[in-house]
JSON list of C-alpha atoms in Angstrom, two decimals:
[
{"chain": "A", "resi": 736, "resn": "GLN", "atom": "CA", "xyz": [3.54, 31.57, 3.10]},
{"chain": "A", "resi": 737, "resn": "VAL", "atom": "CA", "xyz": [4.17, 34.66, 5.22]},
{"chain": "A", "resi": 738, "resn": "GLN", "atom": "CA", "xyz": [2.96, 38.13, 4.41]},
{"chain": "A", "resi": 739, "resn": "LEU", "atom": "CA", "xyz": [4.73, 41.06, 6.04]},
{"chain": "A", "resi": 740, "resn": "VAL", "atom": "CA", "xyz": [3.46, 44.61, 6.40]},
{"chain": "A", "resi": 741, "resn": "GLU", "atom": "CA", "xyz": [5.65, 47.37, 7.80]},
{"chain": "A", "resi": 742, "resn": "SER", "atom": "CA", "xyz": [4.47, 50.56, 9.47]},
{"chain": "A", "resi": 743, "resn": "GLY", "atom": "CA", "xyz": [5.84, 53.45, 11.48]},
{"chain": "A", "resi": 744, "resn": "GLY", "atom": "CA", "xyz": [8.05, 55.21, 8.97]},
{"chain": "A", "resi": 745, "resn": "GLY", "atom": "CA", "xyz": [8.10, 58.96, 8.59]},
{"chain": "A", "resi": 746, "resn": "LEU", "atom": "CA", "xyz": [10.10, 62.15, 8.86]},
{"chain": "A", "resi": 747, "resn": "VAL", "atom": "CA", "xyz": [12.21, 62.81, 11.95]},
{"chain": "A", "resi": 748, "resn": "GLN", "atom": "CA", "xyz": [14.97, 65.22, 12.86]},
{"chain": "A", "resi": 749, "resn": "ALA", "atom": "CA", "xyz": [18.48, 64.03, 13.48]},
{"chain": "A", "resi": 750, "resn": "GLY", "atom": "CA", "xyz": [18.85, 62.81, 17.04]},
{"chain": "A", "resi": 751, "resn": "GLY", "atom": "CA", "xyz": [15.22, 61.76, 17.20]},
{"chain": "A", "resi": 752, "resn": "SER", "atom": "CA", "xyz": [13.58, 58.36, 17.47]},
{"chain": "A", "resi": 753, "resn": "LEU", "atom": "CA", "xyz": [11.16, 56.22, 15.51]},
{"chain": "A", "resi": 754, "resn": "ARG", "atom": "CA", "xyz": [9.67, 52.82, 16.10]},
{"chain": "A", "resi": 755, "resn": "LEU", "atom": "CA", "xyz": [8.96, 50.58, 13.13]},
{"chain": "A", "resi": 756, "resn": "SER", "atom": "CA", "xyz": [6.60, 47.66, 13.36]},
{"chain": "A", "resi": 757, "resn": "CYS", "atom": "CA", "xyz": [6.09, 44.67, 11.11]},
{"chain": "A", "resi": 758, "resn": "ALA", "atom": "CA", "xyz": [2.93, 42.58, 11.24]},
{"chain": "A", "resi": 759, "resn": "ALA", "atom": "CA", "xyz": [3.11, 39.04, 9.90]},
{"chain": "A", "resi": 760, "resn": "SER", "atom": "CA", "xyz": [0.32, 36.81, 8.71]},
{"chain": "A", "resi": 761, "resn": "GLY", "atom": "CA", "xyz": [0.20, 33.08, 9.21]},
{"chain": "A", "resi": 762, "resn": "ARG", "atom": "CA", "xyz": [0.46, 30.71, 12.14]},
{"chain": "A", "resi": 763, "resn": "THR", "atom": "CA", "xyz": [4.14, 29.90, 11.72]},
{"chain": "A", "resi": 764, "resn": "PHE", "atom": "CA", "xyz": [5.66, 33.27, 12.65]},
{"chain": "A", "resi": 765, "resn": "SER", "atom": "CA", "xyz": [7.63, 31.78, 15.52]},
{"chain": "A", "resi": 766, "resn": "MET", "atom": "CA", "xyz": [9.40, 29.45, 13.07]},
{"chain": "A", "resi": 767, "resn": "TYR", "atom": "CA", "xyz": [11.15, 32.33, 11.28]},
{"chain": "A", "resi": 768, "resn": "VAL", "atom": "CA", "xyz": [14.14, 34.40, 12.14]},
{"chain": "A", "resi": 769, "resn": "MET", "atom": "CA", "xyz": [13.02, 37.96, 11.54]},
{"chain": "A", "resi": 770, "resn": "GLY", "atom": "CA", "xyz": [15.12, 40.80, 10.25]},
{"chain": "A", "resi": 771, "resn": "TRP", "atom": "CA", "xyz": [15.13, 44.44, 9.26]},
{"chain": "A", "resi": 772, "resn": "PHE", "atom": "CA", "xyz": [17.00, 45.60, 6.20]},
{"chain": "A", "resi": 773, "resn": "ARG", "atom": "CA", "xyz": [17.26, 49.02, 4.61]},
{"chain": "A", "resi": 774, "resn": "GLN", "atom": "CA", "xyz": [17.98, 50.54, 1.24]},
{"chain": "A", "resi": 775, "resn": "ALA", "atom": "CA", "xyz": [19.17, 54.11, 0.96]},
{"chain": "A", "resi": 776, "resn": "PRO", "atom": "CA", "xyz": [18.70, 56.11, -2.25]},
{"chain": "A", "resi": 777, "resn": "GLY", "atom": "CA", "xyz": [21.20, 54.96, -4.86]},
{"chain": "A", "resi": 778, "resn": "LYS", "atom": "CA", "xyz": [22.57, 52.18, -2.67]},
{"chain": "A", "resi": 779, "resn": "GLU", "atom": "CA", "xyz": [22.12, 48.46, -2.34]},
{"chain": "A", "resi": 780, "resn": "ARG", "atom": "CA", "xyz": [19.91, 46.97, 0.33]},
{"chain": "A", "resi": 781, "resn": "GLU", "atom": "CA", "xyz": [21.82, 46.21, 3.51]},
{"chain": "A", "resi": 782, "resn": "PHE", "atom": "CA", "xyz": [21.30, 44.23, 6.66]},
{"chain": "A", "resi": 783, "resn": "GLY", "atom": "CA", "xyz": [20.24, 46.13, 9.76]},
{"chain": "A", "resi": 784, "resn": "ALA", "atom": "CA", "xyz": [19.16, 43.75, 12.50]},
{"chain": "A", "resi": 785, "resn": "ALA", "atom": "CA", "xyz": [17.84, 40.24, 13.10]},
{"chain": "A", "resi": 786, "resn": "ILE", "atom": "CA", "xyz": [16.26, 38.33, 15.95]},
{"chain": "A", "resi": 787, "resn": "SER", "atom": "CA", "xyz": [16.14, 34.62, 16.69]},
{"chain": "A", "resi": 788, "resn": "LEU", "atom": "CA", "xyz": [13.01, 32.47, 16.85]},
{"chain": "A", "resi": 789, "resn": "SER", "atom": "CA", "xyz": [12.44, 33.01, 20.57]},
{"chain": "A", "resi": 790, "resn": "GLY", "atom": "CA", "xyz": [13.87, 36.51, 20.66]},
{"chain": "A", "resi": 791, "resn": "GLY", "atom": "CA", "xyz": [16.71, 35.42, 22.88]},
{"chain": "A", "resi": 792, "resn": "SER", "atom": "CA", "xyz": [19.42, 36.38, 20.41]},
{"chain": "A", "resi": 793, "resn": "THR", "atom": "CA", "xyz": [19.78, 39.53, 18.37]},
{"chain": "A", "resi": 794, "resn": "TYR", "atom": "CA", "xyz": [22.20, 40.60, 15.66]},
{"chain": "A", "resi": 795, "resn": "TYR", "atom": "CA", "xyz": [23.05, 44.09, 14.46]},
{"chain": "A", "resi": 796, "resn": "ALA", "atom": "CA", "xyz": [25.00, 45.75, 11.72]},
{"chain": "A", "resi": 797, "resn": "ASP", "atom": "CA", "xyz": [27.84, 47.86, 13.06]},
{"chain": "A", "resi": 798, "resn": "SER", "atom": "CA", "xyz": [26.19, 50.96, 11.63]},
{"chain": "A", "resi": 799, "resn": "VAL", "atom": "CA", "xyz": [23.17, 50.62, 13.93]},
{"chain": "A", "resi": 800, "resn": "LYS", "atom": "CA", "xyz": [24.59, 48.80, 16.95]},
{"chain": "A", "resi": 801, "resn": "GLY", "atom": "CA", "xyz": [23.91, 50.65, 20.16]},
{"chain": "A", "resi": 802, "resn": "ARG", "atom": "CA", "xyz": [21.21, 52.83, 18.57]},
{"chain": "A", "resi": 803, "resn": "PHE", "atom": "CA", "xyz": [18.65, 50.35, 17.23]},
{"chain": "A", "resi": 804, "resn": "THR", "atom": "CA", "xyz": [16.86, 47.57, 19.11]},
{"chain": "A", "resi": 805, "resn": "ILE", "atom": "CA", "xyz": [14.96, 44.73, 17.50]},
{"chain": "A", "resi": 806, "resn": "SER", "atom": "CA", "xyz": [12.25, 42.84, 19.37]},
{"chain": "A", "resi": 807, "resn": "ARG", "atom": "CA", "xyz": [9.48, 40.40, 18.59]},
{"chain": "A", "resi": 808, "resn": "ASP", "atom": "CA", "xyz": [6.19, 39.27, 20.05]},
{"chain": "A", "resi": 809, "resn": "ASN", "atom": "CA", "xyz": [5.35, 35.77, 18.86]},
{"chain": "A", "resi": 810, "resn": "ALA", "atom": "CA", "xyz": [1.88, 35.95, 20.40]},
{"chain": "A", "resi": 811, "resn": "LYS", "atom": "CA", "xyz": [1.05, 39.00, 18.27]},
{"chain": "A", "resi": 812, "resn": "ASN", "atom": "CA", "xyz": [3.10, 38.02, 15.20]},
{"chain": "A", "resi": 813, "resn": "THR", "atom": "CA", "xyz": [5.00, 41.29, 15.25]},
{"chain": "A", "resi": 814, "resn": "VAL", "atom": "CA", "xyz": [8.59, 42.39, 15.08]},
{"chain": "A", "resi": 815, "resn": "ASP", "atom": "CA", "xyz": [9.62, 45.93, 15.96]},
{"chain": "A", "resi": 816, "resn": "LEU", "atom": "CA", "xyz": [12.66, 48.08, 15.40]},
{"chain": "A", "resi": 817, "resn": "GLN", "atom": "CA", "xyz": [13.24, 50.87, 17.90]},
{"chain": "A", "resi": 818, "resn": "MET", "atom": "CA", "xyz": [15.53, 53.44, 16.34]},
{"chain": "A", "resi": 819, "resn": "ASN", "atom": "CA", "xyz": [17.19, 56.05, 18.54]},
{"chain": "A", "resi": 820, "resn": "SER", "atom": "CA", "xyz": [19.78, 58.76, 17.90]},
{"chain": "A", "resi": 821, "resn": "LEU", "atom": "CA", "xyz": [18.85, 58.80, 14.25]},
{"chain": "A", "resi": 822, "resn": "LYS", "atom": "CA", "xyz": [21.26, 60.26, 11.72]},
{"chain": "A", "resi": 823, "resn": "PRO", "atom": "CA", "xyz": [20.66, 61.61, 8.22]},
{"chain": "A", "resi": 824, "resn": "GLU", "atom": "CA", "xyz": [22.52, 58.56, 6.87]},
{"chain": "A", "resi": 825, "resn": "ASP", "atom": "CA", "xyz": [19.78, 56.36, 8.35]},
{"chain": "A", "resi": 826, "resn": "THR", "atom": "CA", "xyz": [17.44, 57.71, 5.68]},
{"chain": "A", "resi": 827, "resn": "ALA", "atom": "CA", "xyz": [16.22, 54.69, 3.71]},
{"chain": "A", "resi": 828, "resn": "VAL", "atom": "CA", "xyz": [13.34, 52.42, 2.93]},
{"chain": "A", "resi": 829, "resn": "TYR", "atom": "CA", "xyz": [13.20, 49.86, 5.73]},
{"chain": "A", "resi": 830, "resn": "TYR", "atom": "CA", "xyz": [12.12, 46.32, 4.96]},
{"chain": "A", "resi": 831, "resn": "CYS", "atom": "CA", "xyz": [10.94, 43.57, 7.27]},
{"chain": "A", "resi": 832, "resn": "ALA", "atom": "CA", "xyz": [11.96, 40.07, 6.24]},
{"chain": "A", "resi": 833, "resn": "ALA", "atom": "CA", "xyz": [11.61, 36.47, 7.41]},
{"chain": "A", "resi": 834, "resn": "SER", "atom": "CA", "xyz": [14.02, 33.57, 7.07]},
{"chain": "A", "resi": 835, "resn": "HIS", "atom": "CA", "xyz": [13.43, 29.88, 7.63]},
{"chain": "A", "resi": 836, "resn": "THR", "atom": "CA", "xyz": [17.13, 29.14, 7.03]},
{"chain": "A", "resi": 837, "resn": "TRP", "atom": "CA", "xyz": [19.02, 31.93, 8.83]},
{"chain": "A", "resi": 838, "resn": "PRO", "atom": "CA", "xyz": [21.84, 32.74, 8.29]},
{"chain": "A", "resi": 839, "resn": "GLY", "atom": "CA", "xyz": [20.69, 31.76, 4.84]},
{"chain": "A", "resi": 840, "resn": "PRO", "atom": "CA", "xyz": [18.74, 34.12, 2.59]},
{"chain": "A", "resi": 841, "resn": "MET", "atom": "CA", "xyz": [15.49, 35.73, 3.63]},
{"chain": "A", "resi": 842, "resn": "ASP", "atom": "CA", "xyz": [12.43, 33.93, 2.31]},
{"chain": "A", "resi": 843, "resn": "TYR", "atom": "CA", "xyz": [9.78, 36.65, 2.57]},
{"chain": "A", "resi": 844, "resn": "TRP", "atom": "CA", "xyz": [9.88, 40.44, 2.35]},
{"chain": "A", "resi": 845, "resn": "GLY", "atom": "CA", "xyz": [7.54, 43.29, 3.12]},
{"chain": "A", "resi": 846, "resn": "LYS", "atom": "CA", "xyz": [7.08, 46.22, 0.78]},
{"chain": "A", "resi": 847, "resn": "GLY", "atom": "CA", "xyz": [8.96, 48.62, 2.98]},
{"chain": "A", "resi": 848, "resn": "THR", "atom": "CA", "xyz": [8.38, 51.83, 4.90]},
{"chain": "A", "resi": 849, "resn": "LEU", "atom": "CA", "xyz": [10.27, 55.08, 4.28]},
{"chain": "A", "resi": 850, "resn": "VAL", "atom": "CA", "xyz": [12.28, 56.71, 7.04]},
{"chain": "A", "resi": 851, "resn": "THR", "atom": "CA", "xyz": [13.64, 60.18, 6.38]},
{"chain": "A", "resi": 852, "resn": "VAL", "atom": "CA", "xyz": [16.02, 61.82, 8.84]},
{"chain": "A", "resi": 853, "resn": "SER", "atom": "CA", "xyz": [16.55, 65.54, 8.36]},
{"chain": "A", "resi": 854, "resn": "SER", "atom": "CA", "xyz": [19.69, 67.32, 9.47]}
]
């Protein structure tokens, strides 16, 4: 069982930056591929970024590639999402998730943190 708690959301102007963090409980954090997903108002949840067990490989949706950076610290059980050059269309609830079977479905989800980008 893994519990995930996101933090760092808020209001930012277009072109600005935010850093999201996800804290995971449990001693098996390093056994999960970690990801960030987002759900904009009125839209389905979509993939944003993922990072491999060791952090050596990262994966990004085209919509965030080059602007967002995912990282993890297995000693601290955290995974972060650095978001730069934010756009109004990045406004969404951002969810941290963990998968034991990547690229299979995510097994655990956080409750989300809201990011609002004003124009």
